Coordinates of C-alpha atoms and ligand atoms in Angstrom, one line a residue:
M1 CA 121.6 107.9 141.4
D2 CA 123.9 108.2 138.4
K3 CA 124.9 111.5 136.9
F4 CA 125.8 112.8 133.4
I5 CA 128.8 115.0 132.7
I6 CA 128.1 117.0 129.5
K7 CA 130.3 119.4 127.5
G8 CA 128.7 122.0 125.4
P9 CA 127.8 123.8 123.3
V10 CA 127.5 121.2 120.4
R11 CA 125.4 121.1 117.3
L12 CA 123.3 117.9 117.3
K13 CA 122.8 116.4 113.9
G14 CA 122.4 113.0 112.3
E15 CA 119.9 110.1 112.4
V16 CA 118.3 108.4 115.3
I17 CA 116.1 105.2 115.4
I18 CA 113.1 105.8 117.7
S19 CA 112.2 103.0 120.2
G20 CA 108.8 101.5 121.0
S21 CA 106.4 103.7 123.0
K22 CA 106.8 103.4 126.8
N23 CA 103.2 104.6 127.4
A24 CA 101.8 102.0 124.9
A25 CA 104.0 99.1 126.1
L26 CA 103.1 99.5 129.8
P27 CA 99.3 99.1 129.5
I28 CA 99.7 96.4 126.9
L29 CA 102.0 94.4 129.2
F30 CA 99.4 94.6 132.1
A31 CA 96.6 93.8 129.6
S32 CA 98.5 90.5 128.8
L33 CA 97.2 89.3 132.3
L34 CA 93.7 89.1 130.7
T35 CA 94.5 86.1 128.4
E36 CA 95.5 82.5 129.2
E37 CA 96.8 82.0 125.6
P38 CA 100.5 82.7 124.6
I39 CA 101.2 86.2 123.1
E40 CA 104.3 87.7 121.6
I41 CA 104.9 91.5 121.7
M42 CA 107.4 93.2 119.5
N43 CA 109.1 96.7 119.7
I44 CA 109.0 96.8 123.5
P45 CA 111.6 99.5 124.6
K46 CA 114.3 98.5 127.0
L47 CA 113.5 100.9 129.9
K48 CA 113.4 100.8 133.7
D49 CA 109.6 101.1 133.9
I50 CA 109.3 98.1 131.5
D51 CA 111.8 96.1 133.6
I52 CA 109.7 96.8 136.8
T53 CA 106.5 95.8 135.0
I54 CA 108.0 92.5 133.8
K55 CA 109.2 91.8 137.4
L56 CA 105.6 92.4 138.6
L57 CA 104.2 90.0 135.9
L58 CA 106.8 87.3 136.9
Y59 CA 105.8 87.8 140.5
L60 CA 102.2 87.1 139.6
G61 CA 103.2 83.9 137.9
V62 CA 103.4 85.0 134.3
K63 CA 106.0 83.1 132.2
I64 CA 108.1 85.5 130.2
K65 CA 110.7 84.8 127.5
K66 CA 112.7 87.9 126.5
K67 CA 114.3 87.8 123.0
D68 CA 114.1 90.6 120.5
S69 CA 110.4 90.4 121.2
I70 CA 108.8 89.3 124.5
E71 CA 106.8 86.1 124.8
I72 CA 104.2 86.0 127.5
D73 CA 102.2 83.1 129.0
A74 CA 99.7 84.2 131.7
S75 CA 97.8 80.9 131.9
N76 CA 98.9 80.0 135.4
L77 CA 98.9 83.0 137.8
Y78 CA 99.6 82.5 141.5
K79 CA 96.0 82.9 142.7
Y80 CA 97.1 83.7 146.3
R81 CA 99.1 86.7 145.1
T82 CA 96.2 89.2 145.3
T83 CA 98.0 90.8 148.2
M84 CA 101.6 91.6 147.7
D85 CA 104.8 91.0 149.8
P86 CA 107.2 93.9 150.4
F87 CA 109.2 93.1 147.3
A88 CA 106.2 93.5 145.0
E89 CA 104.9 96.5 147.0
N90 CA 108.1 98.4 146.4
L91 CA 107.9 97.7 142.7
I92 CA 104.2 98.8 142.6
K93 CA 105.1 102.0 144.5
S94 CA 107.9 102.9 142.0
I95 CA 105.8 103.3 138.8
R96 CA 102.4 104.9 137.9
A97 CA 101.6 102.0 135.5
S98 CA 101.2 99.5 138.3
I99 CA 97.6 100.9 138.7
W100 CA 96.8 98.8 135.7
M101 CA 97.2 95.6 137.7
I102 CA 93.9 96.2 139.4
S103 CA 91.4 95.5 136.5
P104 CA 93.1 92.3 135.3
L105 CA 93.5 90.9 138.8
L106 CA 89.9 91.7 139.7
V107 CA 88.8 89.9 136.4
R108 CA 91.0 86.9 137.1
F109 CA 90.8 86.6 140.9
G110 CA 87.9 88.9 142.0
K111 CA 90.0 90.6 144.6
I112 CA 93.1 92.7 145.0
K113 CA 95.0 94.7 147.6
I114 CA 98.0 96.8 146.4
P115 CA 99.7 100.0 147.6
L116 CA 99.0 103.3 145.8
P117 CA 101.1 103.5 142.6
G118 CA 104.1 105.7 142.2
G119 CA 105.1 107.9 139.2
C120 CA 106.8 111.1 138.4
L121 CA 106.3 113.8 141.1
I122 CA 104.6 116.2 138.7
G123 CA 101.4 116.6 140.7
K124 CA 99.1 114.8 143.2
R125 CA 98.4 111.9 140.7
P126 CA 95.0 111.0 142.2
I127 CA 93.2 107.8 141.2
N128 CA 89.6 108.8 141.8
L129 CA 88.6 108.4 138.1
H130 CA 90.0 104.8 138.1
I131 CA 88.0 104.0 141.3
D132 CA 84.8 105.7 140.0
G133 CA 85.0 103.8 136.7
L134 CA 85.5 100.4 138.3
R135 CA 82.7 101.0 140.8
K136 CA 80.4 101.9 137.9
L137 CA 81.3 98.4 136.4
G138 CA 80.3 96.7 139.7
A139 CA 83.5 96.5 141.7
K140 CA 83.6 97.3 145.4
I141 CA 86.9 99.3 145.6
Y142 CA 88.3 101.9 148.0
V143 CA 91.5 103.4 149.3
K144 CA 92.5 102.7 152.9
K145 CA 95.7 103.7 154.6
N146 CA 97.5 104.1 151.2
Y147 CA 96.2 100.7 149.9
I148 CA 93.8 100.1 147.1
I149 CA 91.4 97.3 148.1
G150 CA 89.0 95.8 145.6
Y151 CA 86.5 93.0 145.2
I152 CA 84.1 91.8 142.6
K153 CA 81.6 89.0 143.1
K154 CA 81.5 87.5 139.6
K155 CA 82.0 89.5 136.4
F156 CA 82.1 93.2 135.8
K157 CA 78.8 94.5 134.5
G158 CA 78.8 96.7 131.4
S159 CA 77.8 100.3 132.0
C160 CA 77.8 103.8 130.4
I161 CA 80.6 105.8 132.0
I162 CA 81.0 109.6 131.4
M163 CA 84.5 110.6 132.3
E164 CA 84.4 113.9 134.1
K165 CA 87.9 114.7 132.7
N166 CA 90.3 113.2 130.2
S167 CA 92.4 110.6 131.9
V168 CA 94.7 108.3 130.0
G169 CA 95.2 106.0 133.0
A170 CA 91.5 105.8 134.0
T171 CA 90.4 105.1 130.4
I172 CA 92.8 102.2 130.3
S173 CA 91.6 100.8 133.7
I174 CA 88.0 100.9 132.5
I175 CA 88.8 99.2 129.1
L176 CA 90.7 96.4 130.9
A177 CA 87.8 95.8 133.3
A178 CA 85.2 95.9 130.5
I179 CA 86.7 93.3 128.2
Y180 CA 84.9 90.4 129.8
A181 CA 82.0 92.3 131.3
S182 CA 78.4 91.1 130.9
N183 CA 77.0 93.2 128.0
I184 CA 78.2 96.5 126.7
T185 CA 80.3 99.3 128.2
I186 CA 80.4 102.8 126.8
I187 CA 83.0 105.3 127.8
K188 CA 82.1 108.9 126.9
N189 CA 84.8 111.6 126.9
P190 CA 87.7 109.0 127.0
A191 CA 91.3 109.8 126.5
K192 CA 92.2 109.7 122.8
E193 CA 96.0 109.3 123.0
P194 CA 97.7 107.1 120.3
E195 CA 98.8 104.8 123.2
I196 CA 95.2 104.1 124.0
K197 CA 94.5 103.3 120.3
D198 CA 97.5 101.0 120.4
L199 CA 96.1 99.1 123.5
I200 CA 92.7 98.8 121.8
N201 CA 94.3 97.5 118.6
F202 CA 96.3 95.0 120.7
L203 CA 93.2 93.7 122.5
N204 CA 91.2 93.5 119.3
T205 CA 94.0 91.4 117.8
L206 CA 93.4 89.0 120.6
G207 CA 89.6 88.9 119.8
A208 CA 88.3 91.8 121.9
K209 CA 85.4 93.8 120.5
I210 CA 86.3 97.5 121.1
S211 CA 85.4 100.3 118.7
G212 CA 85.7 104.1 118.8
A213 CA 89.4 104.4 119.6
G214 CA 90.5 108.1 119.3
T215 CA 86.9 109.3 119.3
N216 CA 84.6 110.8 122.0
K217 CA 83.0 107.4 122.6
I218 CA 84.6 104.0 123.1
I219 CA 82.3 101.0 122.9
I220 CA 83.4 97.7 124.5
E221 CA 81.3 94.6 123.8
G222 CA 82.0 92.0 126.6
I223 CA 83.4 88.7 125.3
T224 CA 84.1 85.4 127.2
K225 CA 87.7 84.7 126.2
L226 CA 90.7 86.4 124.5
K227 CA 92.9 84.4 122.2
G228 CA 96.7 84.6 121.9
G229 CA 98.5 86.5 119.2
C230 CA 101.4 88.7 118.0
Y231 CA 101.5 92.4 118.3
K232 CA 104.0 95.2 117.5
I233 CA 104.0 98.3 119.7
I234 CA 103.9 101.8 118.1
S235 CA 106.9 104.1 118.2
D236 CA 107.4 106.6 121.0
R237 CA 106.0 110.0 119.9
I238 CA 107.5 111.7 122.9
E239 CA 111.0 110.3 122.3
T240 CA 110.6 111.5 118.7
G241 CA 109.6 115.0 119.8
T242 CA 112.5 115.1 122.3
F243 CA 115.1 114.4 119.6
L244 CA 113.5 116.9 117.2
I245 CA 113.9 119.5 119.9
A246 CA 117.5 118.4 120.5
A247 CA 118.3 119.4 116.9
A248 CA 116.1 122.5 117.0
I249 CA 117.8 124.0 120.1
S250 CA 121.3 123.3 118.8
R251 CA 120.5 124.7 115.3
G252 CA 121.2 121.3 113.8
K253 CA 119.3 118.8 111.8
I254 CA 118.0 115.3 112.4
L255 CA 116.2 112.4 110.8
C256 CA 114.0 110.4 113.2
K257 CA 113.5 106.9 111.8
K258 CA 110.9 104.1 112.7
T259 CA 108.4 106.7 114.0
D260 CA 104.9 107.8 113.0
P261 CA 104.7 111.6 112.4
K262 CA 100.9 111.4 112.5
N263 CA 101.1 110.9 116.3
L264 CA 102.8 114.1 116.9
A265 CA 101.2 116.4 114.4
I266 CA 100.8 119.3 116.7
V267 CA 104.4 119.1 117.9
L268 CA 105.6 119.2 114.3
E269 CA 103.2 122.2 113.6
K270 CA 104.7 124.1 116.6
L271 CA 108.3 123.3 115.5
K272 CA 107.4 124.7 112.1
N273 CA 106.2 127.9 113.8
T274 CA 109.7 128.2 115.4
G275 CA 111.2 128.4 111.9
A276 CA 112.3 124.7 111.6
K277 CA 112.1 123.0 108.2
I278 CA 110.0 119.8 108.8
K279 CA 109.7 116.9 106.4
T280 CA 107.7 113.7 107.0
G281 CA 107.2 110.3 105.5
K282 CA 105.3 107.2 106.3
N283 CA 107.6 106.1 109.1
W284 CA 110.1 109.0 109.5
C285 CA 110.2 112.8 110.1
S286 CA 113.1 115.2 109.9
L287 CA 113.9 118.7 111.2
D288 CA 116.5 121.2 109.8
M289 CA 117.1 124.5 111.6
K290 CA 119.5 125.6 108.8
N291 CA 121.8 127.0 111.5
K292 CA 119.1 129.5 112.5
R293 CA 118.1 130.4 116.1
P294 CA 114.5 129.3 116.7
K295 CA 111.7 131.8 117.1
A296 CA 109.9 131.8 120.5
I297 CA 106.3 130.5 120.4
D298 CA 103.5 130.2 122.9
I299 CA 102.3 126.7 123.9
I300 CA 99.2 125.4 125.9
T301 CA 99.3 121.8 126.9
G302 CA 96.1 119.7 126.7
P303 CA 94.8 116.2 126.2
Y304 CA 95.4 114.6 122.8
P305 CA 95.2 115.8 120.1
Y306 CA 96.4 119.0 121.8
F307 CA 100.0 119.7 122.7
P308 CA 101.3 116.9 124.9
T309 CA 102.2 117.7 128.5
D310 CA 105.1 115.2 128.2
M311 CA 106.7 117.7 125.7
Q312 CA 106.3 120.7 127.9
P313 CA 109.8 120.8 129.6
Q314 CA 111.5 120.2 126.2
F315 CA 109.6 123.1 124.6
T316 CA 110.3 125.4 127.5
L317 CA 114.0 124.7 126.9
L318 CA 113.6 125.7 123.2
N319 CA 111.9 129.0 124.3
L320 CA 114.7 129.7 126.7
I321 CA 117.2 130.1 123.8
A322 CA 114.7 131.2 121.2
N323 CA 114.4 134.7 119.7
G324 CA 111.6 136.5 121.6
I325 CA 109.3 136.3 124.5
S326 CA 106.9 133.3 125.1
T327 CA 104.5 131.7 127.5
I328 CA 104.0 128.0 128.1
T329 CA 100.7 127.1 129.9
E330 CA 100.5 123.7 131.6
T331 CA 96.9 122.5 132.0
I332 CA 97.3 118.8 132.8
F333 CA 99.6 118.5 135.9
E334 CA 99.8 121.0 138.7
N335 CA 103.4 120.6 139.5
R336 CA 105.3 120.1 136.3
F337 CA 107.7 123.1 136.5
L338 CA 110.2 121.8 139.2
Y339 CA 112.9 121.9 136.6
V340 CA 112.6 125.7 136.0
N341 CA 114.8 126.5 139.0
E342 CA 117.5 124.3 137.6
L343 CA 117.4 126.1 134.3
V344 CA 117.6 129.5 136.1
R345 CA 120.9 128.2 137.5
M346 CA 122.0 127.9 133.9
G347 CA 121.2 131.5 133.2
A348 CA 117.6 131.1 131.9
N349 CA 115.6 134.3 131.8
I350 CA 112.3 132.7 133.0
F351 CA 109.7 133.2 135.6
L352 CA 106.6 131.2 136.8
K353 CA 103.1 132.6 137.2
K354 CA 100.7 130.0 138.4
N355 CA 100.5 127.4 135.7
K356 CA 102.4 129.5 133.2
V357 CA 106.1 129.7 132.5
C358 CA 107.2 133.0 130.8
C359 CA 110.5 133.1 129.0
K360 CA 112.6 135.8 127.4
G361 CA 115.0 134.0 125.1
I362 CA 118.8 134.3 125.6
K363 CA 121.5 133.3 123.1
L364 CA 123.5 130.9 125.3
L365 CA 122.9 129.0 128.5
S366 CA 125.8 128.7 130.9
N367 CA 127.0 125.5 132.5
A368 CA 126.0 124.5 136.0
E369 CA 125.5 121.5 138.3
V370 CA 121.7 120.7 138.2
T371 CA 119.4 118.0 139.5
A372 CA 116.6 116.2 137.7
T373 CA 113.2 116.0 139.3
D374 CA 111.3 113.7 136.9
L375 CA 111.6 112.0 133.6
R376 CA 110.9 114.7 131.1
A377 CA 112.6 117.4 133.2
A378 CA 115.7 115.2 133.3
V379 CA 116.0 114.8 129.6
S380 CA 115.4 118.6 129.2
L381 CA 118.3 119.3 131.6
V382 CA 120.5 117.0 129.6
L383 CA 119.7 118.8 126.4
A384 CA 120.3 122.1 128.1
G385 CA 123.8 120.8 129.0
C386 CA 124.4 119.9 125.3
I387 CA 123.8 123.6 124.3
A388 CA 125.3 125.4 127.4
S389 CA 128.9 126.6 127.3
G390 CA 131.2 124.5 129.4
I391 CA 130.8 121.4 131.6
T392 CA 127.3 120.7 132.9
I393 CA 126.6 118.1 135.5
V394 CA 123.1 116.6 135.7
N395 CA 122.4 114.6 138.8
N396 CA 119.6 112.0 139.3
I397 CA 119.6 110.9 135.7
N398 CA 118.1 107.5 136.6
Y399 CA 114.8 109.3 135.9
I400 CA 115.8 109.3 132.3
D401 CA 116.3 105.5 132.2
R402 CA 112.6 105.2 133.0
G403 CA 111.6 106.6 129.6
Y404 CA 114.5 106.9 127.1
E405 CA 116.3 103.8 125.8
K406 CA 120.1 104.2 125.5
I407 CA 119.8 107.9 125.7
E408 CA 123.6 108.6 126.0
D409 CA 124.4 106.4 123.0
K410 CA 121.7 108.1 120.8
L411 CA 122.8 111.6 121.9
S412 CA 126.5 110.7 121.3
S413 CA 125.7 109.5 117.8
L414 CA 124.3 113.0 117.2
G415 CA 127.5 114.7 118.4
A416 CA 126.8 115.1 122.1
I417 CA 129.8 115.0 124.5
I418 CA 128.2 113.1 127.3
Q419 CA 129.5 110.6 130.0
R420 CA 127.6 108.7 132.6
I421 CA 129.1 108.6 136.1
K422 CA 127.6 105.6 137.9
S423 CA 126.7 106.1 141.6
E424 CA 128.6 103.9 144.0
Ligands
LIG501 C1 99.7 109.1 131.6 O1 99.7 109.4 133.0 C2 101.2 109.0 131.2 N1 101.8 107.9 132.0 C3 101.9 110.3 131.5 O2 103.2 110.2 131.0 C4 101.2 111.4 130.7 O3 101.7 112.7 131.0 C5 99.7 111.4 131.1 O4 99.1 110.1 130.9 C6 98.9 112.5 130.3 O5 99.0 112.2 129.0 C7 101.7 106.6 131.5 O6 101.1 106.4 130.5 C8 102.5 105.6 132.3 P1 96.1 111.0 133.3 P2 98.3 109.3 133.8 O7 95.3 110.0 134.1 O8 97.5 108.1 133.3 C9 94.1 113.8 136.6 C10 105.6 110.4 131.1 O9 106.3 111.3 131.2 N2 93.6 112.6 137.2 O10 95.8 111.2 131.9 O11 98.7 109.3 135.3 C11 95.7 113.9 136.8 O12 96.0 114.4 138.0 C12 104.3 110.3 131.9 O13 105.7 109.4 130.2 C13 92.6 112.6 138.2 O14 92.2 113.7 138.6 O15 97.7 110.7 133.4 C14 96.0 114.8 135.7 O16 95.8 116.1 136.1 C15 104.2 111.5 132.9 N3 92.1 111.5 138.7 C16 95.0 114.5 134.6 O17 93.9 113.8 135.2 C17 92.5 110.3 138.2 O18 92.0 109.2 138.7 C18 95.6 113.6 133.5 O19 96.1 112.4 134.1 C19 93.5 110.2 137.2 C20 94.0 111.3 136.7

């Protein structure tokens, strides 16, 4: 795994162009398996998880042309590839998003056998809600010896599904299965994330009949065939929030361009509470700390529209150097604090109590050699290196390449002194 050598402390300031949303692009790419007509998707970010997804689509027989946009033709899939060879199995095990192969392949071929998906080690990452949802739509599906095995005789049958808890992934699996179902599917208590809305907008562009995105009830009217079409992915709200934090913790100022501030309203609200000056426009948002130290604030993560768990490590870092005492409560994932020990090595005054992390802000972190444990922890350790005094080494930074496009270029353009050391 590569590492970053970072020299701090620096003030991060300037402009950054936000890339397309990883968590919108991934389900949309798997959803492209549902149509036999050509589609073109714009604003897909260049990330490791996207590359792995494209390799999986190619393995299944999808024809893909990569230009600025991505052209996809899923008309001729390899029907026999409902069980995977070791090459495909390794790809499937490396990302969480591969779970979204199940619904389209059951729709197209009526059977599937894939290994359990991968994903960041931030909790157990169960898939019971995916399984329950697809069973309610008529699939025979179960997990055996770390494989997911599924069959469906003909078509999925529409049903009313009440989600026992908010799940982005399971909501997506159910939507993808219900597109061609006989009659109507209703999902009560679905996830409301902007990435789900983007998937629904994409599918409706291709002729799907889905309503209620972002509400407590999604209604999917089964259709017989999706068309082709063109679609532009929304911007990445978590990348936007990450760069706003980068400026806030270094008492700098930043303008994030090509992003939609409506999708991270609560993050902007919380940043205002730290004393940041926030301005927003139709497709941009800016933060100016006016060289002031942020105020510490309490955060509780929750399903959208509450505070995003994917911004939890970044905000913990802000509280570590803020003025005051604060608590961050993680309610979504049960193991998303692995990075805390690494920050303690940098002098953080922080301790864990069950699903809460309590911080007493200090003025300056000190440099150290630290190791990333997952995507959002990795980027938070890199930002910590930017504001710590001295040379910080962050190991295992390939995690970052999963979710941040050209991270060192974007940070360098803001004034970071950062160098990637490639592993042999
Ligand atoms: C998606 O993960 C995102 N990943 C995550 O982003 C994000 O943190 C998460 O949604 C929550 O917003 C992608 O979109 C690729 P969930 P997902 O199903 O779908 C439990 C990042 O950093 N659960 O909403 O896996 C689960 O354990 C990544 O970009 C079940 O119990 O999340 C968790 O406690 C990290 N059974 C909660 O629900 C299930 O079958 C929310 O999980 C599924 C989930």
